[in-house]
Coordinates of C-alpha atoms and ligand atoms in Angstrom, one line a residue:
M960 CA 36.0 -25.3 6.2
T961 CA 31.9 -24.4 6.7
I962 CA 29.3 -22.9 4.6
A963 CA 26.2 -21.4 5.5
R964 CA 23.6 -20.2 3.2
T965 CA 21.1 -17.7 3.7
S966 CA 18.5 -15.8 1.9
P967 CA 18.8 -12.4 1.9
P968 CA 15.4 -9.8 1.5
A969 CA 14.4 -6.7 0.1
K970 CA 13.4 -3.4 2.1
L971 CA 10.3 -0.7 1.5
N972 CA 10.3 2.3 3.0
L973 CA 6.4 2.6 4.7
F974 CA 7.4 6.2 6.3
L975 CA 11.2 8.9 4.9
E976 CA 11.3 12.4 6.0
I977 CA 14.5 14.0 5.8
P978 CA 14.4 16.7 8.4
A979 CA 18.1 17.8 8.3
R980 CA 21.6 17.7 6.0
R981 CA 23.8 16.5 8.1
D982 CA 27.8 17.6 8.8
D983 CA 29.3 15.3 6.9
G984 CA 27.4 14.9 3.8
Y985 CA 25.1 12.6 5.0
H986 CA 21.0 13.4 6.3
E987 CA 19.5 13.1 9.3
I988 CA 16.2 10.4 8.3
D989 CA 13.2 9.8 10.0
T990 CA 12.3 6.3 8.3
V991 CA 10.1 2.9 8.9
M992 CA 11.7 -0.2 7.1
A993 CA 9.8 -3.2 6.4
A994 CA 11.3 -6.3 5.2
I995 CA 9.6 -8.6 2.2
D996 CA 10.1 -11.8 0.7
W997 CA 11.6 -10.7 -2.6
R998 CA 15.2 -11.8 -2.1
D999 CA 18.5 -12.7 -3.3
E1000 CA 20.4 -16.5 -2.6
L1001 CA 23.8 -16.4 -1.0
E1002 CA 26.0 -18.6 0.0
I1003 CA 29.6 -18.1 2.1
E1004 CA 32.5 -21.1 2.4
S1005 CA 35.1 -20.6 4.8
I1006 CA 38.7 -21.1 2.8
P1007 CA 41.8 -21.6 3.9
Q1008 CA 43.2 -19.2 1.8
P1009 CA 43.5 -15.4 3.2
R1010 CA 41.0 -14.0 -0.1
I1011 CA 37.5 -13.3 -0.5
E1012 CA 35.8 -14.6 -3.9
L1013 CA 32.4 -13.9 -5.3
T1014 CA 31.0 -14.9 -8.7
A1015 CA 27.0 -13.2 -8.6
D1016 CA 24.7 -15.1 -11.8
W1017 CA 20.9 -13.5 -11.7
L1018 CA 17.8 -16.0 -11.1
P1019 CA 16.8 -18.1 -13.0
S1020 CA 19.0 -16.4 -15.7
V1021 CA 19.9 -13.5 -16.6
E1022 CA 18.6 -14.2 -19.9
S1023 CA 15.3 -14.6 -18.0
V1024 CA 15.3 -11.4 -15.8
A1025 CA 16.6 -8.9 -19.4
G1026 CA 13.3 -10.5 -20.9
E1027 CA 10.8 -9.3 -18.3
L1028 CA 13.3 -6.0 -18.8
G1029 CA 12.2 -5.7 -22.6
L1030 CA 16.4 -5.3 -22.3
D1031 CA 18.5 -7.4 -24.9
A1032 CA 20.9 -10.1 -23.4
G1033 CA 21.8 -12.4 -26.7
Q1034 CA 24.7 -13.9 -26.8
G1035 CA 26.0 -13.6 -23.1
R1036 CA 26.3 -10.0 -23.7
V1037 CA 25.1 -8.6 -19.8
P1038 CA 22.7 -4.8 -20.1
E1039 CA 24.4 -3.0 -18.1
L1040 CA 21.9 -2.3 -15.7
L1041 CA 21.9 -6.6 -14.7
R1042 CA 26.5 -5.6 -14.5
I1043 CA 26.6 -7.2 -10.6
P1044 CA 30.4 -6.1 -10.0
T1045 CA 32.5 -9.1 -8.4
D1046 CA 35.2 -6.9 -6.7
D1047 CA 35.3 -4.3 -3.6
S1048 CA 32.6 -2.6 -5.1
N1049 CA 30.5 -5.4 -4.0
L1050 CA 29.2 -5.2 -0.3
V1051 CA 29.2 -7.9 0.4
V1052 CA 33.3 -8.3 -0.5
R1053 CA 33.4 -5.1 1.1
A1054 CA 31.4 -6.6 4.3
L1055 CA 33.8 -9.5 4.7
A1056 CA 36.6 -7.8 3.8
A1057 CA 36.3 -5.4 7.5
F1058 CA 34.6 -8.6 9.3
R1059 CA 37.9 -9.7 8.7
T1060 CA 39.8 -6.8 9.5
Q1061 CA 37.9 -6.5 12.9
F1062 CA 38.4 -10.0 14.1
G1063 CA 42.3 -10.7 12.6
V1064 CA 40.7 -13.6 10.5
Q1065 CA 43.8 -15.3 8.4
T1066 CA 41.2 -17.5 6.6
G1067 CA 39.0 -16.4 3.6
F1068 CA 35.3 -17.2 1.9
R1069 CA 34.0 -18.4 -1.1
V1070 CA 30.8 -16.8 -2.4
R1071 CA 28.2 -17.7 -4.3
L1072 CA 25.5 -14.7 -4.9
G1073 CA 22.4 -15.4 -6.4
K1074 CA 20.6 -11.7 -7.4
R1075 CA 16.8 -11.3 -8.1
I1076 CA 16.8 -7.6 -5.8
P1077 CA 17.0 -5.3 -9.0
A1078 CA 19.9 -3.4 -7.9
G1079 CA 19.1 0.5 -7.9
A1080 CA 15.5 0.6 -6.7
G1081 CA 15.7 1.8 -3.0
M1082 CA 14.8 -1.4 -2.1
G1083 CA 18.2 -2.6 -0.5
G1084 CA 19.5 -5.3 -2.4
A1085 CA 23.2 -4.6 -1.7
S1086 CA 22.6 -3.8 1.3
S1087 CA 20.8 -6.5 2.8
D1088 CA 23.3 -9.4 0.8
A1089 CA 26.4 -7.6 3.0
A1090 CA 24.2 -7.8 6.4
H1091 CA 23.6 -11.1 5.4
A1092 CA 27.4 -11.8 5.2
I1093 CA 28.3 -10.3 7.9
D1094 CA 25.9 -12.4 10.1
C1095 CA 27.3 -16.0 8.7
A1096 CA 30.6 -14.9 8.1
A1097 CA 30.2 -14.4 12.7
Q1098 CA 28.3 -18.2 12.7
I1099 CA 30.5 -19.6 10.8
H1100 CA 33.8 -18.3 13.4
Q1101 CA 31.2 -17.9 16.3
F1102 CA 31.5 -13.9 16.4
D1103 CA 28.0 -13.7 16.6
N1104 CA 27.6 -12.8 20.0
E1105 CA 29.4 -9.9 19.1
T1106 CA 26.6 -7.4 18.2
K1107 CA 27.9 -4.4 18.9
V1108 CA 31.0 -4.9 16.9
L1109 CA 28.6 -6.7 14.2
H1110 CA 26.8 -3.4 14.1
G1111 CA 29.6 -0.9 14.1
I1112 CA 30.9 -3.0 10.9
A1113 CA 27.5 -2.9 9.1
S1114 CA 27.0 0.9 9.2
S1115 CA 30.7 1.1 7.7
I1116 CA 29.3 -0.4 5.5
G1117 CA 26.4 1.4 4.5
S1118 CA 23.1 3.3 6.4
D1119 CA 20.7 0.7 5.2
V1120 CA 22.2 -3.1 6.4
P1121 CA 21.9 -2.9 10.4
F1122 CA 18.5 -2.3 9.6
F1123 CA 18.9 -6.0 7.8
L1124 CA 21.4 -7.7 11.0
A1125 CA 20.3 -10.3 12.9
D1126 CA 19.0 -9.0 16.4
R1127 CA 19.3 -11.5 18.5
D1128 CA 16.6 -10.4 21.0
C1129 CA 13.7 -9.9 18.2
Q1130 CA 14.7 -12.1 15.3
S1131 CA 11.0 -12.2 14.4
V1132 CA 10.7 -8.7 13.5
M1133 CA 9.2 -7.7 10.0
A1134 CA 9.9 -3.5 10.3
A1135 CA 12.1 -0.8 12.4
H1136 CA 11.9 2.6 12.9
A1137 CA 15.0 4.3 11.9
T1138 CA 16.8 7.4 12.4
G1139 CA 20.3 8.8 12.1
R1140 CA 21.7 8.0 8.8
G1141 CA 19.2 4.9 8.8
E1142 CA 21.8 3.1 11.6
L1143 CA 19.6 4.1 14.9
L1144 CA 17.2 1.5 14.7
S1145 CA 13.8 0.2 17.2
P1146 CA 12.8 -2.9 16.4
L1147 CA 8.6 -2.6 15.3
G1148 CA 7.2 -5.8 16.7
D1149 CA 3.7 -4.2 16.0
C1150 CA 4.0 -4.1 12.3
P1151 CA 1.3 -6.6 10.9
S1152 CA 1.5 -8.5 8.0
I1153 CA 1.0 -6.7 4.8
H1154 CA 0.7 -7.4 1.5
F1155 CA 2.4 -5.9 -1.4
V1156 CA 2.0 -5.0 -5.2
V1157 CA 6.3 -4.0 -5.9
A1158 CA 6.8 -2.2 -10.0
Y1159 CA 10.3 -1.6 -10.6
P1160 CA 10.8 0.1 -14.0
S1161 CA 13.8 -1.0 -15.7
R1162 CA 16.0 2.1 -14.6
S1163 CA 18.5 2.0 -11.6
L1164 CA 18.4 5.7 -9.7
S1165 CA 21.9 6.5 -7.4
T1166 CA 21.1 7.1 -4.0
A1167 CA 23.3 9.6 -3.5
G1168 CA 21.9 11.6 -7.1
V1169 CA 18.9 11.5 -6.0
Y1170 CA 19.7 13.4 -2.6
A1171 CA 22.0 15.1 -3.7
Q1172 CA 18.4 17.0 -5.2
L1173 CA 16.6 17.1 -2.2
K1174 CA 15.9 20.8 -0.3
V1175 CA 15.0 19.9 3.3
P1176 CA 11.4 20.6 4.0
E1177 CA 11.6 23.8 6.7
R1178 CA 9.3 21.7 9.1
A1179 CA 9.4 18.0 8.8
V1180 CA 6.7 15.4 9.1
S1181 CA 7.0 13.8 12.6
S1182 CA 7.2 9.7 11.6
T1183 CA 4.3 9.2 15.0
S1184 CA 1.0 9.5 13.6
F1185 CA 2.6 6.8 10.9
L1186 CA 3.5 4.0 13.5
Q1187 CA 0.4 4.6 15.4
A1188 CA -1.4 3.4 12.5
L1189 CA 0.8 0.9 11.8
G1190 CA 0.3 -0.3 15.4
R1191 CA -3.0 -0.2 14.9
G1192 CA -2.7 -1.7 11.2
D1193 CA -4.8 0.9 10.0
R1194 CA -4.9 0.2 6.7
E1195 CA -6.3 3.3 5.9
R1196 CA -4.7 5.9 8.5
M1197 CA -1.2 4.5 7.1
G1198 CA -2.4 5.6 3.8
Q1199 CA -2.8 9.1 4.7
A1200 CA -0.4 9.0 6.6
M1201 CA 2.7 7.1 4.7
M1202 CA 5.1 9.5 2.6
N1203 CA 8.5 9.6 0.9
R1204 CA 10.5 13.1 1.4
L1205 CA 12.7 11.7 -1.8
T1206 CA 9.6 11.4 -4.1
G1207 CA 10.3 14.3 -5.1
P1208 CA 14.4 14.7 -6.1
A1209 CA 13.5 11.2 -7.8
L1210 CA 11.3 12.6 -10.2
K1211 CA 13.7 15.6 -11.4
I1212 CA 15.2 12.9 -12.9
L1213 CA 13.1 9.9 -13.5
P1214 CA 9.5 11.9 -14.1
Q1215 CA 8.1 9.2 -16.1
L1216 CA 8.1 7.7 -12.3
N1217 CA 4.8 9.6 -12.3
E1218 CA 3.2 7.0 -14.6
L1219 CA 3.9 4.2 -12.3
L1220 CA 2.9 5.8 -9.9
E1221 CA 0.0 6.5 -11.6
S1222 CA -1.0 3.2 -12.4
L1223 CA -0.7 1.8 -8.8
W1224 CA -3.0 4.2 -8.3
Q1225 CA -5.7 3.4 -11.0
C1226 CA -5.5 0.5 -9.7
G1227 CA -6.4 0.2 -6.5
L1228 CA -3.9 0.3 -4.6
Q1229 CA -4.0 3.1 -2.2
P1230 CA -1.8 3.9 -0.9
C1231 CA 1.3 3.2 -3.2
Q1232 CA 4.8 5.3 -3.2
L1233 CA 8.2 5.2 -4.0
T1234 CA 10.8 2.7 -1.5
G1235 CA 14.0 4.9 -0.6
S1236 CA 15.1 6.8 -2.9
G1237 CA 13.6 4.5 -6.4
S1238 CA 13.1 4.0 -8.6
A1239 CA 10.8 1.0 -7.4
C1240 CA 7.2 1.5 -6.4
F1241 CA 5.4 -0.5 -4.4
G1242 CA 1.4 -0.1 -3.5
I1243 CA -0.1 -2.0 -0.5
A1244 CA -2.6 -4.3 -1.0
K1245 CA -6.1 -5.4 0.7
D1246 CA -4.9 -9.3 0.9
V1247 CA -2.6 -11.7 -1.7
E1248 CA -6.1 -12.3 -3.2
Q1249 CA -6.1 -8.7 -4.6
A1250 CA -2.2 -7.7 -4.9
K1251 CA -2.2 -10.9 -7.8
E1252 CA -4.9 -9.6 -9.1
I1253 CA -3.6 -6.0 -9.4
V1254 CA 0.1 -8.0 -10.9
K1255 CA -1.6 -10.1 -13.5
R1256 CA -3.9 -6.5 -14.7
L1257 CA -0.5 -4.0 -14.9
E1258 CA 0.9 -6.6 -16.7
T1259 CA -1.0 -6.7 -19.4
E1260 CA -1.6 -2.6 -18.9
L1261 CA 2.1 -2.0 -18.7
Q1262 CA 4.7 -1.7 -21.5
P1263 CA 7.2 -5.0 -21.1
G1264 CA 10.0 -3.2 -18.6
V1265 CA 8.9 -3.5 -15.8
L1266 CA 9.4 -5.9 -13.1
L1267 CA 5.8 -6.4 -10.7
R1268 CA 6.4 -8.9 -8.1
V1269 CA 3.2 -9.7 -5.8
A1270 CA 5.1 -9.0 -2.2
Q1271 CA 4.5 -9.4 2.0
T1272 CA 6.4 -8.5 4.9
V1273 CA 9.3 -11.1 6.3
P1274 CA 11.7 -11.0 9.5
A1275 CA 14.5 -8.7 8.1
A1276 CA 17.3 -11.1 9.5
T1277 CA 16.6 -14.5 7.3
P1278 CA 17.8 -17.4 9.2
I1279 CA 21.4 -19.1 8.5
E1280 CA 21.5 -23.1 7.1
I1281 CA 25.4 -23.5 8.8
E1282 CA 26.7 -27.3 7.2
P1283 CA 30.5 -28.2 7.3
S1284 CA 31.8 -28.2 3.7
Ligands
CDM1458 C1 17.1 6.3 1.5 C2 17.4 4.7 1.9 O1 17.6 3.8 1.5 C3 16.3 5.5 3.0 O2 16.6 3.7 4.2 C4 19.0 5.3 2.5 O3 18.7 6.7 3.8 C5 19.9 5.4 1.9 O4 20.4 3.9 2.5 P1 22.3 3.5 1.5 O5 21.7 3.0 0.3 O6 22.8 2.7 2.5 O7 23.2 4.8 1.9 P2 24.7 4.6 1.7 O8 25.7 3.9 0.8 O9 25.3 5.2 3.4 O10 25.0 6.2 1.3 C6 25.1 6.6 0.1 C7 24.9 8.0 0.0 O11 23.2 8.4 -0.1 C8 23.5 10.2 0.6 N1 22.6 9.3 2.2 C9 22.5 8.4 2.8 C10 21.9 8.1 3.8 C11 21.6 8.9 3.9 N2 21.2 9.0 5.5 N3 21.7 10.7 4.2 C12 22.5 10.3 2.8 O12 23.0 12.1 2.1 C13 24.5 10.2 0.1 O13 24.9 11.0 -0.5 C14 25.3 9.0 0.8 O14 26.4 9.0 -0.5
ATP1459 N1 25.5 -7.1 -3.3 C1 25.3 -6.4 -4.6 N2 24.2 -6.5 -5.7 C2 24.4 -5.6 -6.2 N3 24.2 -4.8 -6.6 C3 25.9 -4.2 -5.9 C4 25.8 -5.2 -4.4 N4 26.8 -5.1 -4.1 C5 27.0 -3.7 -4.7 N5 26.3 -3.2 -5.5 C6 26.6 -1.5 -6.7 O1 25.4 -1.5 -5.8 C7 24.5 -0.7 -6.8 C8 23.7 0.1 -5.6 O2 22.9 -2.2 -5.5 P1 21.6 -1.6 -4.6 O3 20.9 -0.6 -5.2 O4 21.0 -2.7 -4.5 O5 22.7 -0.9 -3.0 P2 21.5 -0.4 -2.4 O6 21.4 0.4 -1.4 O7 21.2 -1.9 -1.1 O8 19.8 -0.7 -2.3 P3 19.4 1.1 -2.9 O9 18.4 0.6 -3.3 O10 18.0 0.8 -1.7 O11 19.8 2.0 -2.6 C9 23.9 -1.7 -7.8 O12 24.1 -0.8 -9.3 C10 25.9 -1.9 -8.1 O13 26.4 -1.4 -9.2

């Protein structure tokens, strides 16, 4: 049998406008997503039994992550916020089941998932894991040239999943402009390397719950100015054009996000904003040195319970290592 290994990255929404609500209960979105080097670890082994087995653990340990978040993980108790489903509510299990059905695969998979990307953060953790699971399965069973079918499977698992799929024509794409539900993608080959500080405030937000609070704007803001500034690597103009239409709805549920955004702003991280449906926020730093300095400063200023990371743009689809097991 064969083993595939990869490290799914998270994503940040550098621009997110929501021009309309659709009849199917979703919204038309106009967004620019960039992948960052805050990564999970995924290992998928082909097994003869016709089933999908998943084990998942926090890295380096649930105790260490709980400690950074100010949560109690004593005596093996896993805080609610850090519970990772291992049944078919895990998007990796759902994605592999859809893959087996689509391609009539009789054998199964054993999956080991190492989590670092916070859940309910707006960082696409589950979506990235699912997309990379589809790519691993496609390489193991040599269906990796069926890009249209794989995109269809990804899109059926979730709106953010296709962004993370390996796109054969542009392996090194770090960002994409997405419309539709989020599944219609135009890779942005001219996205510069960007350094961020990302802050996750130990509260998860339900994507559906945040969208439910949204009132679609009378006049949508176009992503054109942001895309032009991004293409020129013009950080100042990017800052002026950046927006996230879900910030207001997320603040209605979690008003304390305002203080977090304020702290990032005060540190000189302009621009800063919510990513996706939240709860994580990010700011753009001048360079990695400034990002490191600001994380050090925020670690003393913010009460325990905020995960802080320096991050930078990376390719959305991470290379997969394959070895015979
Ligand atoms: C907020 C973003 O993360 C921005 O990238 C995405 O729009 C959400 O992507 P996602 O988490 O993959 O969302 P899905 O799992 O497909 O949908 C979860 C729920 O979010 C809402 N949803 C999602 C995407 C979309 N274009 N419109 C929506 O209204 C719907 O209530 C849906 O039932
Ligand atoms: N592979 C996975 N890793 C972590 N959580 C998962 C996974 N699959 C499903 N879940 C469940 O989905 C919930 C949302 O996870 P997550 O926020 O990572 O999803 P996402 O839609 O990819 O990201 P976003 O926060 O941007 O909506 C989690 O709280 C968890 O219950």
